[in-house]
Short mmCIF file of C-alpha atoms in Angstrom, two decimals:
data_model
loop_
_atom_site.label_atom_id
_atom_site.label_comp_id
_atom_site.label_asym_id
_atom_site.label_seq_id
_atom_site.Cartn_x
_atom_site.Cartn_y
_atom_site.Cartn_z
CA MET A 1 105.68 -126.58 86.04
CA THR A 2 102.26 -127.14 89.18
CA ALA A 3 101.84 -124.42 90.48
CA LEU A 4 101.82 -125.02 94.18
CA THR A 5 98.32 -122.77 94.28
CA ASP A 6 96.33 -125.88 93.15
CA HIS A 7 97.35 -127.19 96.48
CA GLY A 8 95.47 -126.51 99.85
CA VAL A 9 98.16 -126.37 102.42
CA THR A 10 96.38 -129.88 104.22
CA ALA A 11 97.35 -131.21 100.32
CA LEU A 12 100.30 -130.10 100.76
CA ALA A 13 100.88 -131.05 103.44
CA ALA A 14 100.24 -134.72 102.56
CA LEU A 15 102.53 -134.83 100.11
CA ASP A 16 105.67 -137.38 100.44
CA ASP A 17 108.91 -135.34 101.31
CA HIS A 18 109.90 -135.82 96.63
CA ARG A 19 106.50 -134.70 95.89
CA LEU A 20 107.02 -131.78 98.02
CA ALA A 21 110.53 -130.61 97.47
CA ARG A 22 109.33 -130.88 93.70
CA ALA A 23 106.46 -128.61 94.26
CA LEU A 24 107.74 -126.10 95.76
CA ALA A 25 111.04 -125.62 93.64
CA ASP A 26 108.12 -125.63 91.26
CA ALA A 27 106.25 -123.07 92.70
CA ALA A 28 109.63 -120.51 93.33
CA GLY A 29 110.48 -120.79 90.36
CA GLU A 30 106.74 -119.55 89.31
CA VAL A 31 107.13 -117.21 91.74
CA LEU A 32 110.86 -116.01 90.20
CA LEU A 33 109.44 -115.84 86.79
CA ALA A 34 106.14 -113.74 87.55
CA LEU A 35 109.07 -111.60 89.40
CA ARG A 36 111.16 -111.46 86.05
CA SER A 37 108.06 -110.68 83.43
CA ARG A 38 106.83 -107.18 85.69
CA ALA A 39 110.50 -105.99 86.15
CA ASP A 40 110.34 -103.01 83.59
CA ASP A 41 114.03 -103.19 80.97
CA GLY A 42 115.44 -100.51 82.72
CA VAL A 43 115.45 -102.30 86.44
CA ASP A 44 117.86 -101.54 88.26
CA PRO A 45 119.48 -105.26 87.68
CA ALA A 46 120.89 -105.46 91.51
CA GLN A 47 117.55 -104.93 92.59
CA LEU A 48 116.06 -107.48 90.16
CA LYS A 49 118.91 -110.10 92.29
CA ALA A 50 117.99 -109.04 95.66
CA ASP A 51 114.29 -109.19 95.00
CA GLY A 52 114.21 -112.49 93.99
CA ASP A 53 116.89 -113.53 96.41
CA ARG A 54 114.32 -112.17 98.64
CA GLN A 55 110.45 -113.60 97.77
CA SER A 56 111.89 -116.63 97.04
CA HIS A 57 113.22 -117.40 100.33
CA LEU A 58 110.06 -116.35 102.03
CA PHE A 59 108.09 -117.92 99.74
CA LEU A 60 110.20 -121.30 100.51
CA MET A 61 109.84 -120.00 104.70
CA ASP A 62 106.17 -119.99 104.33
CA GLN A 63 105.42 -123.11 102.64
CA LEU A 64 107.69 -125.21 104.69
CA ALA A 65 106.14 -123.85 107.90
CA ALA A 66 102.94 -124.72 106.44
CA ALA A 67 103.65 -128.55 104.61
CA ARG A 68 106.43 -129.34 107.05
CA PRO A 69 106.21 -127.83 110.51
CA ASP A 70 108.65 -129.68 113.24
CA ASP A 71 111.02 -129.51 110.45
CA ALA A 72 114.37 -127.46 111.07
CA VAL A 73 115.27 -125.24 107.36
CA LEU A 74 119.54 -124.13 105.92
CA SER A 75 118.49 -121.54 104.10
CA GLU A 76 121.16 -119.09 101.72
CA GLU A 77 118.98 -116.20 102.70
CA GLY A 78 118.12 -116.74 106.32
CA LYS A 79 119.25 -117.16 109.49
CA ASP A 80 121.75 -119.83 110.80
CA ASP A 81 119.70 -121.65 113.18
CA PRO A 82 121.25 -124.04 115.69
CA VAL A 83 118.94 -126.36 116.18
CA ARG A 84 119.13 -127.83 112.91
CA LEU A 85 122.04 -129.36 114.72
CA ARG A 86 119.97 -131.26 116.70
CA ALA A 87 116.85 -131.74 113.80
CA GLU A 88 116.26 -135.04 112.44
CA ARG A 89 115.29 -133.72 109.62
CA VAL A 90 116.42 -130.46 107.68
CA TRP A 91 115.30 -128.81 104.64
CA ILE A 92 118.85 -127.00 102.92
CA ILE A 93 117.23 -125.17 100.18
CA ASP A 94 118.83 -122.11 98.08
CA PRO A 95 115.85 -120.06 97.15
CA LEU A 96 117.74 -118.26 93.77
CA ASP A 97 120.62 -120.47 92.73
CA GLY A 98 122.44 -118.73 90.17
CA THR A 99 121.22 -114.36 91.16
CA ARG A 100 123.92 -113.40 88.84
CA GLU A 101 122.41 -115.37 85.98
CA PHE A 102 118.36 -114.38 86.55
CA GLY A 103 119.97 -110.35 87.42
CA GLU A 104 120.57 -111.04 83.42
CA VAL A 105 117.61 -110.92 81.58
CA PRO A 106 116.40 -112.98 79.43
CA ARG A 107 119.23 -115.72 80.98
CA ASP A 108 118.14 -119.18 81.54
CA ASP A 109 120.81 -120.49 84.08
CA TRP A 110 119.91 -119.94 87.18
CA ALA A 111 118.11 -123.29 88.80
CA VAL A 112 115.49 -123.09 92.93
CA HIS A 113 116.55 -126.12 95.10
CA VAL A 114 115.31 -127.82 97.91
CA ALA A 115 116.72 -131.09 99.36
CA LEU A 116 115.92 -132.30 102.31
CA TRP A 117 118.43 -134.21 104.47
CA GLU A 118 117.39 -136.63 107.45
CA ARG A 119 119.08 -138.97 110.44
CA GLY A 120 123.16 -137.94 108.34
CA ASP A 121 121.97 -138.31 104.90
CA LEU A 122 119.95 -136.57 101.28
CA VAL A 123 116.68 -138.36 101.27
CA ALA A 124 114.59 -136.40 98.77
CA GLY A 125 115.81 -133.21 96.59
CA ALA A 126 114.53 -130.91 93.33
CA VAL A 127 116.32 -128.82 90.95
CA ALA A 128 113.70 -126.43 89.54
CA ARG A 129 114.94 -124.21 86.14
CA PRO A 130 112.24 -122.48 85.80
CA ALA A 131 112.82 -120.14 82.37
CA ARG A 132 113.84 -123.19 80.71
CA GLY A 133 110.26 -125.20 81.88
CA SER A 134 112.22 -128.11 84.09
CA THR A 135 112.79 -129.72 86.93
CA LEU A 136 114.61 -132.69 87.42
CA ALA A 137 113.93 -134.29 91.14
CA THR A 138 114.06 -137.33 92.87
CA ASP A 139 110.91 -138.79 92.86
CA ASP A 140 110.77 -140.31 88.52
CA LEU A 141 114.35 -140.18 88.12
CA PRO A 142 114.78 -142.81 84.77
CA GLY A 143 118.67 -143.48 85.89
CA PRO A 144 121.86 -142.69 84.50
CA PRO A 145 121.54 -141.32 80.94
CA GLY A 146 123.02 -143.31 78.48
CA PRO A 147 126.55 -143.47 76.84
CA GLY A 148 127.66 -139.39 76.82
CA VAL A 149 131.70 -140.04 75.70
CA GLN A 150 131.51 -137.83 72.54
CA PRO A 151 132.52 -139.68 69.46
CA SER A 152 135.77 -138.06 69.88
CA GLY A 153 136.12 -139.73 73.09
CA ARG A 154 136.48 -136.89 74.71
CA LEU A 155 135.04 -135.97 77.77
CA ARG A 156 133.20 -132.87 78.70
CA LEU A 157 133.44 -131.24 81.39
CA ALA A 158 130.77 -128.39 83.06
CA VAL A 159 132.82 -125.02 84.09
CA SER A 160 131.33 -121.61 85.79
CA ARG A 161 131.01 -119.07 82.50
CA SER A 162 131.64 -116.39 84.40
CA ARG A 163 134.59 -117.35 86.91
CA PRO A 164 136.12 -120.89 85.80
CA PRO A 165 138.79 -121.69 87.76
CA ALA A 166 141.68 -122.75 86.91
CA PHE A 167 142.14 -125.86 88.62
CA VAL A 168 139.72 -126.79 86.42
CA ALA A 169 141.24 -126.20 83.25
CA ARG A 170 144.17 -127.39 84.33
CA LEU A 171 142.72 -130.68 85.11
CA ALA A 172 140.58 -130.72 81.01
CA GLU A 173 143.89 -130.21 79.87
CA ARG A 174 145.22 -133.52 81.42
CA LEU A 175 141.66 -135.77 80.22
CA ASP A 176 142.15 -133.36 77.47
CA ALA A 177 138.17 -132.51 77.91
CA GLU A 178 136.02 -129.84 76.52
CA LEU A 179 134.98 -127.44 79.06
CA VAL A 180 131.30 -126.42 78.54
CA PRO A 181 130.67 -122.72 80.11
CA MET A 182 127.28 -122.88 82.15
CA GLY A 183 125.67 -120.71 84.94
CA SER A 184 124.57 -121.69 88.27
CA ALA A 185 125.47 -124.55 90.08
CA GLY A 186 122.14 -126.66 89.16
CA ILE A 187 122.01 -126.53 85.83
CA LYS A 188 126.16 -128.01 86.15
CA ALA A 189 125.52 -129.79 87.89
CA THR A 190 121.82 -131.30 86.55
CA ALA A 191 123.96 -131.12 83.16
CA VAL A 192 125.69 -134.04 84.01
CA VAL A 193 121.78 -136.00 85.46
CA ASP A 194 120.47 -134.84 81.73
CA GLY A 195 123.89 -136.29 79.63
CA THR A 196 124.78 -132.72 78.93
CA VAL A 197 127.98 -132.92 79.97
CA ASP A 198 129.94 -136.20 81.31
CA ALA A 199 131.30 -134.18 85.22
CA TYR A 200 131.25 -131.07 86.92
CA VAL A 201 133.73 -130.33 89.22
CA HIS A 202 134.20 -128.48 90.92
CA ALA A 203 136.83 -126.67 94.22
CA GLY A 204 136.27 -122.60 93.99
CA GLY A 205 134.30 -123.32 97.69
CA GLN A 206 130.35 -123.91 97.74
CA TYR A 207 127.83 -124.26 100.29
CA GLU A 208 125.78 -126.95 101.69
CA TRP A 209 122.73 -125.47 99.81
CA ASP A 210 124.70 -124.83 96.56
CA SER A 211 125.10 -128.36 96.32
CA ALA A 212 122.55 -130.68 98.75
CA ALA A 213 119.36 -130.46 96.02
CA PRO A 214 121.59 -131.47 92.90
CA VAL A 215 123.76 -133.77 94.33
CA ALA A 216 120.24 -135.91 96.16
CA VAL A 217 119.19 -135.56 91.85
CA ALA A 218 122.30 -136.42 91.42
CA ARG A 219 122.26 -139.85 92.82
CA ALA A 220 119.06 -140.55 92.49
CA ALA A 221 119.62 -141.04 88.75
CA GLY A 222 122.50 -143.12 89.56
CA LEU A 223 125.77 -140.74 89.41
CA HIS A 224 128.32 -140.71 91.39
CA THR A 225 129.31 -137.92 93.92
CA SER A 226 132.10 -136.71 96.02
CA ARG A 227 134.47 -134.72 97.49
CA ILE A 228 137.22 -133.84 94.86
CA ASP A 229 139.49 -136.86 97.54
CA GLY A 230 137.10 -139.16 97.23
CA SER A 231 135.18 -139.11 100.71
CA PRO A 232 131.77 -138.93 100.98
CA LEU A 233 129.70 -135.01 100.84
CA GLU A 234 128.24 -134.63 104.57
CA TYR A 235 125.09 -132.33 104.78
CA ASN A 236 123.68 -130.67 108.40
CA ARG A 237 126.81 -129.54 109.87
CA GLU A 238 127.68 -127.26 112.10
CA ASP A 239 130.26 -125.26 109.44
CA PRO A 240 128.14 -124.81 106.49
CA LEU A 241 130.88 -124.75 104.01
CA LEU A 242 131.31 -127.64 101.72
CA PRO A 243 134.44 -126.09 99.68
CA ASP A 244 134.84 -128.68 96.66
CA LEU A 245 132.67 -131.82 94.89
CA LEU A 246 132.08 -133.91 92.30
CA ILE A 247 129.32 -135.59 89.95
CA CYS A 248 129.74 -137.82 87.10
CA ARG A 249 128.97 -140.41 84.91
CA PRO A 250 130.03 -142.95 87.11
CA GLU A 251 132.02 -145.05 84.47
CA VAL A 252 134.48 -141.56 84.76
CA ALA A 253 134.73 -141.44 87.84
CA ASP A 254 137.70 -143.62 88.99
CA HIS A 255 139.66 -141.80 86.41
CA LEU A 256 138.74 -138.59 87.39
CA LEU A 257 139.26 -139.05 90.26
CA THR A 258 143.19 -140.56 89.83
CA VAL A 259 144.15 -137.13 88.07
CA ILE A 260 142.60 -134.94 90.35
CA SER A 261 144.99 -136.77 92.62
CA GLU A 262 147.32 -136.50 90.42
CA LEU A 263 147.22 -132.37 90.18
CA ASN A 264 147.07 -132.13 94.30
CA ASN A 265 149.57 -133.98 95.06
CA GLU A 266 151.74 -131.89 92.65
CA GLY A 267 150.41 -128.45 93.88
CA ASN A 268 148.00 -128.03 90.63
CA LEU A 269 144.49 -127.66 93.03
CA THR A 270 144.42 -124.08 92.70
#
């Protein structure tokens, strides 16, 4: 990953939004990796997680203030400033996606999210996977991955490793799909982008910062993104709660939405 410290403030501000999102996510990831490396074996996991959330948030806020001083910010770890509702450009960030996994050294399924919303839509984003040494961003994605359905024909659905929702288990049963346990939301979403799984379905409650960057990256890769009823995902709303989403390969979207609708009609989405 490229260290943000390689750029002066002027050079940082000169980056286009796609490259800035990548640089910020990469650099925040380095902050988190350094924090992890300094932690003693006996460190309290709760303290490590709290320090990670705080340090990454402060770092990203400082860098955005320097690089884009006129833009608003919505961060999971910051106070929600209503000025963002009148702003034309809002950075939506999750400084540490997968705080639980970050605190469980040496787990690598956590991420950093940086996305830009502008005039009604997501226009740039990056999801850094620091412990894996990789970042997916809107500046260089090649398009949809190759065919992902396994020879058995079974779809692969990303699911939370620690809190798998009953709804997704019922969906997998109806589809005869394979559930693939993973950590953070960003890890599950980017697993669709890189072809590890075919879909990520969530209906257990999230906020805009949980999905903004993953959705921006998924869209840039040519994937389907929507609410689980097929309606558009909307960002920079007064209430940042965004409780469900579907990210999947475009060729399976209609089938997934149909089966999800059937489960809903049967009262099986809870």
